[in-house]
Short mmCIF file of C-alpha atoms and ligand atoms in Angstrom, two decimals:
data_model
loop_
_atom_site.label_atom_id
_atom_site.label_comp_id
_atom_site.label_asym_id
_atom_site.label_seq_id
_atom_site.Cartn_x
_atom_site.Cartn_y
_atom_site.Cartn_z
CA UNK A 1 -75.62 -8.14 -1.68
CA UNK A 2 -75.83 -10.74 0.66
CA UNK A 3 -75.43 -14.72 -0.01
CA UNK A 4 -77.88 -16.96 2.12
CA UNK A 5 -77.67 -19.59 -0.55
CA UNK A 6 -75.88 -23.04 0.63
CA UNK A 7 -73.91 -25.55 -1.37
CA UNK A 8 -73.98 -28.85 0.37
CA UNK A 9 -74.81 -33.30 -0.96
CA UNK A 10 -73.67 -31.64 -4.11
CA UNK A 11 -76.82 -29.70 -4.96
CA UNK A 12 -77.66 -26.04 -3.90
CA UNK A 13 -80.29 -24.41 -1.49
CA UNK A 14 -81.03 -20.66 -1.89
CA UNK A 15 -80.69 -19.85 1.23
CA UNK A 16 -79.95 -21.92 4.82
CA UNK A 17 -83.36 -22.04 6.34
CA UNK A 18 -85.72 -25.16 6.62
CA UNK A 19 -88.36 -26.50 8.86
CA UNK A 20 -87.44 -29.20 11.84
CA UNK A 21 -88.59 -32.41 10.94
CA UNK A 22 -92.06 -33.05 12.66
CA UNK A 23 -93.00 -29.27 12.49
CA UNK A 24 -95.32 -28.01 9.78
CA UNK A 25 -94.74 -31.11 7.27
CA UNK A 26 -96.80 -34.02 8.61
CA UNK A 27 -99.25 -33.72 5.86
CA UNK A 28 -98.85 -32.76 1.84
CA UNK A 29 -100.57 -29.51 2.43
CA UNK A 30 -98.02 -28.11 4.84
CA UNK A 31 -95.18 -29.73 3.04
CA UNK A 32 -96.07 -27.49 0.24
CA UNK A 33 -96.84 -24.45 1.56
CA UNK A 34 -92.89 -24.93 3.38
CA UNK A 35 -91.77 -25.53 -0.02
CA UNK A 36 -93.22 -22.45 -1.62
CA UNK A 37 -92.20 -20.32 1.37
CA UNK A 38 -88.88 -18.75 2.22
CA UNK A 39 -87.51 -22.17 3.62
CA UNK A 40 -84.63 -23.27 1.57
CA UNK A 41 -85.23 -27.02 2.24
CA UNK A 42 -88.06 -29.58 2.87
CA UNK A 43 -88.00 -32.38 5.23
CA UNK A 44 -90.93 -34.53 5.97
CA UNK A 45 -92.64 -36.01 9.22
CA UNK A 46 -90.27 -38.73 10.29
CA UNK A 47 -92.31 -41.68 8.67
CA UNK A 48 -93.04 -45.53 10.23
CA UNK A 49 -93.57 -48.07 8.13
CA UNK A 50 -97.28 -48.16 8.99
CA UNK A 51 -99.69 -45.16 9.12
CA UNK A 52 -99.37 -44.16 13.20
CA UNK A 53 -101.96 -41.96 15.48
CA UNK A 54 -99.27 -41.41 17.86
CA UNK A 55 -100.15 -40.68 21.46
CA UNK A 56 -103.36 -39.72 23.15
CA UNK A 57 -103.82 -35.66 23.62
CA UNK A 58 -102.88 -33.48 25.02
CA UNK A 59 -99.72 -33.94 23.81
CA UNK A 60 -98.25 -30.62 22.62
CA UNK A 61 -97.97 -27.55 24.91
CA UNK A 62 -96.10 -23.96 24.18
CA UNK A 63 -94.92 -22.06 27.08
CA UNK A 64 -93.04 -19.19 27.65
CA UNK A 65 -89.72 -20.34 27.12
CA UNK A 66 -90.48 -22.52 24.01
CA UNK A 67 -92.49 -26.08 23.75
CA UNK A 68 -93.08 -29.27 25.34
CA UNK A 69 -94.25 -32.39 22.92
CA UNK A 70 -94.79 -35.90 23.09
CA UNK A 71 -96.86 -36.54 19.73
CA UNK A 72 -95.91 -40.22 19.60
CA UNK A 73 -94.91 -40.00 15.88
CA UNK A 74 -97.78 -39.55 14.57
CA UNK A 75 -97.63 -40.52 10.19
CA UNK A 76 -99.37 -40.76 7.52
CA UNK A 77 -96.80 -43.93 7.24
CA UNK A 78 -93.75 -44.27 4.97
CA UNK A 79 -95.88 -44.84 1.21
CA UNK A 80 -97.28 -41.20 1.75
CA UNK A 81 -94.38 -39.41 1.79
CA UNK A 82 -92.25 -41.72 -0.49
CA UNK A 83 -95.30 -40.24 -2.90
CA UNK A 84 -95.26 -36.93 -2.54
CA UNK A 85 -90.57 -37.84 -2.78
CA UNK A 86 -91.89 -39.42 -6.70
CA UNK A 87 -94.14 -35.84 -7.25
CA UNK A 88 -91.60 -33.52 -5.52
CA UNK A 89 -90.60 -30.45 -7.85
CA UNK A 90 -87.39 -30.76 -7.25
CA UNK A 91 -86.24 -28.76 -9.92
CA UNK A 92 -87.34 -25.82 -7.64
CA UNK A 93 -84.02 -26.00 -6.16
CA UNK A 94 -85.21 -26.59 -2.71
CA UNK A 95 -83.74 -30.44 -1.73
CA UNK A 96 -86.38 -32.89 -0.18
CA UNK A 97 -85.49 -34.90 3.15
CA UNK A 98 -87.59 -37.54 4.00
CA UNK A 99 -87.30 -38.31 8.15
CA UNK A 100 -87.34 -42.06 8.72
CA UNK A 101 -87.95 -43.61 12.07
CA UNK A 102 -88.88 -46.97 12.15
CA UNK A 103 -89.90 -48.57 15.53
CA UNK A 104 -87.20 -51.52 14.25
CA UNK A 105 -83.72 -51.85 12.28
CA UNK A 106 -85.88 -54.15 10.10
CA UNK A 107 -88.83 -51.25 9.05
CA UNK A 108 -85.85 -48.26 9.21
CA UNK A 109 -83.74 -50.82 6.70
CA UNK A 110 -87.03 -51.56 4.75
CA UNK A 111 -87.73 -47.79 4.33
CA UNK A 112 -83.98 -46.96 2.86
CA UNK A 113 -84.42 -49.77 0.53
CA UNK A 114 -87.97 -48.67 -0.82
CA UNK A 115 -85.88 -45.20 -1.33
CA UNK A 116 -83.08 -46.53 -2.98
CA UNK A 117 -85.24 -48.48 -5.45
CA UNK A 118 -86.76 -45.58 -6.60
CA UNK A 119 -83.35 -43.42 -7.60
CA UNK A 120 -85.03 -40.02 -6.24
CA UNK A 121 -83.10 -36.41 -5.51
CA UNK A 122 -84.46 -37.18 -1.90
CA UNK A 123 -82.35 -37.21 1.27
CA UNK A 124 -83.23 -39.76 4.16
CA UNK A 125 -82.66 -38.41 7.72
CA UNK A 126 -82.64 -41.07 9.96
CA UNK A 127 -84.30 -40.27 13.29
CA UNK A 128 -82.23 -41.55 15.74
CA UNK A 129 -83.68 -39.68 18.68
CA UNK A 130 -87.40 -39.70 19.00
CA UNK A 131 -88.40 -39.88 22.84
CA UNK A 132 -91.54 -40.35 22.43
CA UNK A 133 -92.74 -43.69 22.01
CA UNK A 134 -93.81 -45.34 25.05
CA UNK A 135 -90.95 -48.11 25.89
CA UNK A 136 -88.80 -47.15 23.30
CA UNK A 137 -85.63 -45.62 24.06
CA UNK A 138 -84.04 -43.21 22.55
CA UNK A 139 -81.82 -45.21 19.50
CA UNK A 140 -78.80 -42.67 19.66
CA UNK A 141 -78.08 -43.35 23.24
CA UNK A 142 -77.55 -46.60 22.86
CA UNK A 143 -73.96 -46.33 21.22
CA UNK A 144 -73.96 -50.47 20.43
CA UNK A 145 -77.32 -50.62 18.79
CA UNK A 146 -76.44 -46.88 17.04
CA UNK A 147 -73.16 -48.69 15.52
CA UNK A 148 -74.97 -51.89 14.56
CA UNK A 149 -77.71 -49.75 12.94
CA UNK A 150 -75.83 -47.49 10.79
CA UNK A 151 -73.83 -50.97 9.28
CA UNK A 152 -77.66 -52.00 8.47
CA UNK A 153 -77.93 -48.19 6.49
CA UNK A 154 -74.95 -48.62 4.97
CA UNK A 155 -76.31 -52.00 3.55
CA UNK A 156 -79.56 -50.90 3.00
CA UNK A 157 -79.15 -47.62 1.43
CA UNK A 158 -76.30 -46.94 -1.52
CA UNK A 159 -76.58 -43.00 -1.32
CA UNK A 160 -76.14 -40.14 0.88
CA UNK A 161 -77.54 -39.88 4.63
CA UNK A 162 -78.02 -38.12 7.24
CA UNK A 163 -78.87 -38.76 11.34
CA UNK A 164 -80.98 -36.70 13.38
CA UNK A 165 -78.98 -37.11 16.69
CA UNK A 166 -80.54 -36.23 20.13
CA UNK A 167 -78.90 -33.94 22.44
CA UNK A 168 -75.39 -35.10 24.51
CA UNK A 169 -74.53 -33.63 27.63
CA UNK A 170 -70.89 -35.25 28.10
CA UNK A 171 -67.44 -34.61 26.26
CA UNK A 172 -67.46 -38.52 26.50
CA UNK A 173 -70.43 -38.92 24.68
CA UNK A 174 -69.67 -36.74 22.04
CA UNK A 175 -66.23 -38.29 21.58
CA UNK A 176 -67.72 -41.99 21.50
CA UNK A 177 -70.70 -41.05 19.10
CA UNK A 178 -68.41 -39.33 16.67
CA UNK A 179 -65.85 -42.11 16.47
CA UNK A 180 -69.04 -44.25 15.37
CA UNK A 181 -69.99 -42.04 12.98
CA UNK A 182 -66.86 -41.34 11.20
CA UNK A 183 -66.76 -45.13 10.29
CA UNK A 184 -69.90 -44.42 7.34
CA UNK A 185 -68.52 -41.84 5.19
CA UNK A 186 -71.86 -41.73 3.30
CA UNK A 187 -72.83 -40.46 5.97
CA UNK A 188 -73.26 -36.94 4.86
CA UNK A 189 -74.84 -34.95 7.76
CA UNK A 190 -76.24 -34.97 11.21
CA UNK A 191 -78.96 -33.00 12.46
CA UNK A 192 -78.19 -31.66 15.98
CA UNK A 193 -80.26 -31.82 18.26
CA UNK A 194 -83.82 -33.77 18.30
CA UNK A 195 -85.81 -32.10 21.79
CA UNK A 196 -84.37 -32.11 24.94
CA UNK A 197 -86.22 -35.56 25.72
CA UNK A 198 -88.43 -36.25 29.33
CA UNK A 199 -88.67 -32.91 30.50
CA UNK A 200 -91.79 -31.71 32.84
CA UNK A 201 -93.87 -28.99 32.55
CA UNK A 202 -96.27 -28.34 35.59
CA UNK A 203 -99.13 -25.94 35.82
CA UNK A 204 -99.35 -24.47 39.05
CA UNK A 205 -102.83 -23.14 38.65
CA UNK A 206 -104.60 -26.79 38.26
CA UNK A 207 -100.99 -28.34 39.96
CA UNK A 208 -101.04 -30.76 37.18
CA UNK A 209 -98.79 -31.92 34.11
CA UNK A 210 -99.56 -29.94 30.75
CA UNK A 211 -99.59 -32.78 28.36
CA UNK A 212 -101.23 -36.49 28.87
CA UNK A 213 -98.51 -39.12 27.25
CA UNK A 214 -96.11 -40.60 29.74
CA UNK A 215 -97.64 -38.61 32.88
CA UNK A 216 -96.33 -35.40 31.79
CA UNK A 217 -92.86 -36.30 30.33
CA UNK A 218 -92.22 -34.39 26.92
CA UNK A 219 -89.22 -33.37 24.49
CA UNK A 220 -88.29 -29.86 24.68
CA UNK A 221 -87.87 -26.87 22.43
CA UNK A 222 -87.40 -23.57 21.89
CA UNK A 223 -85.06 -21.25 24.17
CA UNK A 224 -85.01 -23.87 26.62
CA UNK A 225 -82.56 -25.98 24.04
CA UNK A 226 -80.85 -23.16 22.49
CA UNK A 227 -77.51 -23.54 24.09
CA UNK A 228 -77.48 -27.26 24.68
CA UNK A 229 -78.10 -27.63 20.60
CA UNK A 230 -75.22 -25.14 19.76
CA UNK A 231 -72.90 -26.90 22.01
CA UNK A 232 -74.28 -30.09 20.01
CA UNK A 233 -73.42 -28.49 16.71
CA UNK A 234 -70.17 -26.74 17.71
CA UNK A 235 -68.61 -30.32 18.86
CA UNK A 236 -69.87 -32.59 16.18
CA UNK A 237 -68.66 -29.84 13.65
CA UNK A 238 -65.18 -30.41 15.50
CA UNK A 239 -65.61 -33.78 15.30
CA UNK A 240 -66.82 -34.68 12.20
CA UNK A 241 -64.78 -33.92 9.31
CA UNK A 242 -65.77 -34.21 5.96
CA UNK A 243 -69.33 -33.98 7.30
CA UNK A 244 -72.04 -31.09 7.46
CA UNK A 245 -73.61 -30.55 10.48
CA UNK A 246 -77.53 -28.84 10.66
CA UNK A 247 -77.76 -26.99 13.21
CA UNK A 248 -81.62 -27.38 14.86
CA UNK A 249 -82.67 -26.04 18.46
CA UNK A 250 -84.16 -22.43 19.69
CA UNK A 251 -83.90 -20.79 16.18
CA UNK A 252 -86.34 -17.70 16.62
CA UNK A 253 -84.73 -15.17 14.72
CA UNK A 254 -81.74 -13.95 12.59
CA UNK A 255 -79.92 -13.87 15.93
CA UNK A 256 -80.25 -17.70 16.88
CA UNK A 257 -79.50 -18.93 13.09
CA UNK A 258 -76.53 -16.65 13.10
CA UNK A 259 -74.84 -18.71 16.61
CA UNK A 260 -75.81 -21.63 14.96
CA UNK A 261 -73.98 -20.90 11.73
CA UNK A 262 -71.00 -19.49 13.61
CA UNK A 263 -70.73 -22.84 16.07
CA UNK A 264 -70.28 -24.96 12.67
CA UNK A 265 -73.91 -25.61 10.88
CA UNK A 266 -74.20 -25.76 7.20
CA UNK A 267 -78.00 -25.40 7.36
CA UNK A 268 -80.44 -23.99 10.37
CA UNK A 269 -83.47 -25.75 11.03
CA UNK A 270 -86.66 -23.86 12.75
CA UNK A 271 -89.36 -26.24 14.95
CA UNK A 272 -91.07 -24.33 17.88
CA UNK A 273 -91.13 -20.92 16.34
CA UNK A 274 -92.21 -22.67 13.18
CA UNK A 275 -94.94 -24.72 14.75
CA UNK A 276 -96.41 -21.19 16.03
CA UNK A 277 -95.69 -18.52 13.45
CA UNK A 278 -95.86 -20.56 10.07
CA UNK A 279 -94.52 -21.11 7.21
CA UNK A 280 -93.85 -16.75 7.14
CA UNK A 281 -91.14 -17.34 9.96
CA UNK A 282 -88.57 -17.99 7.22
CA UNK A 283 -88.53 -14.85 5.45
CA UNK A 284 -88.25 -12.54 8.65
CA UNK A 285 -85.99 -14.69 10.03
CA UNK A 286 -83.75 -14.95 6.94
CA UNK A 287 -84.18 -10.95 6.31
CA UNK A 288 -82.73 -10.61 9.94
CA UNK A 289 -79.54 -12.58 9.25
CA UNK A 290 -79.21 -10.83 6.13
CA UNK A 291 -79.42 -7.36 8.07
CA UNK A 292 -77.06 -8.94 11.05
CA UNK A 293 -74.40 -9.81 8.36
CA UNK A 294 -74.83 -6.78 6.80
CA UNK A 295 -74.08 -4.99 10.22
CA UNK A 296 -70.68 -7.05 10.44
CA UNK A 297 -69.45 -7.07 7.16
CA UNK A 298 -70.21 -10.62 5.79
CA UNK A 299 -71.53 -11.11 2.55
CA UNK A 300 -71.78 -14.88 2.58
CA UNK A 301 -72.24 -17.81 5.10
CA UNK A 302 -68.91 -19.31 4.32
CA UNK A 303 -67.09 -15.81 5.70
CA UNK A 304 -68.07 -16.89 9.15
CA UNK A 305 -69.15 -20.20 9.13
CA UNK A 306 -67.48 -22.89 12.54
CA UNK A 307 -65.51 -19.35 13.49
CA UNK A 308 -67.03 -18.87 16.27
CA UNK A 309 -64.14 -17.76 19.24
CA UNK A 310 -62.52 -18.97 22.07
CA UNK A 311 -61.70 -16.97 24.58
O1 OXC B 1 -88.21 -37.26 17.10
C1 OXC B 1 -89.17 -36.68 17.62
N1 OXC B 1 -88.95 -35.63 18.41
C2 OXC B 1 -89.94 -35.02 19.07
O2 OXC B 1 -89.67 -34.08 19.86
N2 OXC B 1 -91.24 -35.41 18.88
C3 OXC B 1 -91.54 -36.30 17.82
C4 OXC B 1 -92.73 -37.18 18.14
O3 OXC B 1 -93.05 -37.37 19.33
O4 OXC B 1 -93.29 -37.71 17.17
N3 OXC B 1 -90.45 -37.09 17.39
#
């Protein structure tokens, strides 16, 4: 038989699939029906402090080649999902992560304390890359304030962490953000890669912009990311030892969550597909890596996990 399940921040998932944070988990409702789907995980809509609308619509927009978005972070705020972390049914097995990003080191700091004090199975994933919020930059391209602000989680939080890191384009980068993060050993995981930030989609029928935030500037995702987030995941996994990598970006099928596993990632996270064919993506998708390790003669993740050759 075939082993999908994953061992990984000492607890077990049944199998390697989960949703992208911000995809099909904003509200309680979805949250659920990810948790009693295929998906081997949870993680929530990264919270802010404060309930947010996030940014004016049109704001999301599929095309052929995956998805454009600039929701704005849009929350039911951090007390809602810190909620549903206290009523979580976690003895199903499947771990909770609970997405912070807070519009300050102050609220992200605040949030990982509020977590802490209440001692729950739940995993923060720090956002580190949302490029959506008018004037705010993207925190994990600032290497400075990204060193400064994982000292403040280290304070903040006594437990296991993870960062969801936006996408690098530069051996130099890569190099500089791993030496930062190999300083916080409780620093369990990243997430690679948040959207392709501040790309443009243009309609050439109406020869306008397809969503209304920032005059048309959106993250990416879907195929357009795919190999941008497995070169993400295939360096960090170099990079980073001692720490898992999830691999997030263009999964569609068994196909995509099989490159991801063979670049390096512990876990695969789904976000565009997701967003479009539900919470039912997880089972086909899982059911075609099952039949595409079948095919090559791997029973279990682990037989071909980071493997993936050079030439
Ligand atoms: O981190 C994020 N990445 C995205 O692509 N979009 C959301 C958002 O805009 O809320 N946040």
């Amino acid at each position: 038989a075939i082993d999908l399940s994953v061992t990984w921040l000492g607890q077990a998932m049944p199998g390697c699939l989960y949703n992208a944070s911000g995809v099909w988990c904003r509200e309680e409702e979805e949250l659920e029906a990810v948790r009693a789907s295929a998906a081997a995980a949870v993680v929530s809509k990264s919270a802010t402090l404060a309930p947010r609308d996030g940014n004016p619509e049109p704001r999301y927009c599929q095309t052929p080649l995956g998805s454009i978005n600039s929701m704005g972070l849009p929350n039911r705020g951090f007390d809602y999902y810190l909620d549903y972390a206290r009523r979580y049914r976690y003895g199903s097995g499947k771990p909770l992560f609970l997405s912070l990003s807070g519009l300050s080191l102050d609220d992200n700091c605040a949030m990982l304390r509020a977590l802490a004090e209440e001692g729950l199975p739940a995993v923060p994933e720090v956002n580190l890359s949302c490029p959506n919020v008018p004037g705010k930059p993207q925190l994990g391209y600032d290497f400075a304030a990204t060193a400064e602000a994982l000292d403040a989680f280290d304070a903040a939080y006594p437990g296991l962490y993870g960062v969801k890191l936006p996408p690098y384009f530069d051996p130099a980068h890569f190099a500089a953000m791993a030496e930062i993060l190999n300083r916080h050993p409780r620093l369990a995981f990243v997430t690679c890669i948040n959207s392709i930030g501040n790309g443009l989609v243009v309609d050439i029928d109406s020869e306008a912009v397809v969503i209304k935030p920032k005059d048309g500037l959106g993250g990416l995702g879907g195929d357009y990311v795919l190999p941008t987030a497995l070169a993400n995941v295939r360096e960090f996994y170099r990079l980073l030892p001692g720490k898992d990598v999830v691999g997030c970006g263009g999964v569609k099928s068994g196909r995509e969550a099989f490159m991801h596993i063979l670049a390096g990632a512990r876990a695969v996270q789904v976000g565009t597909c997701l967003y479009h064919e539900g919470p039912g993506a997880f089972a086909r998708i899982s059911s075609e890596l099952a039949v595409l390790m079948r095919a090559k003669g791997y029973r279990s993740l682990d037989a071909f996990r980071g493997k993936l050759r050079t030439l």
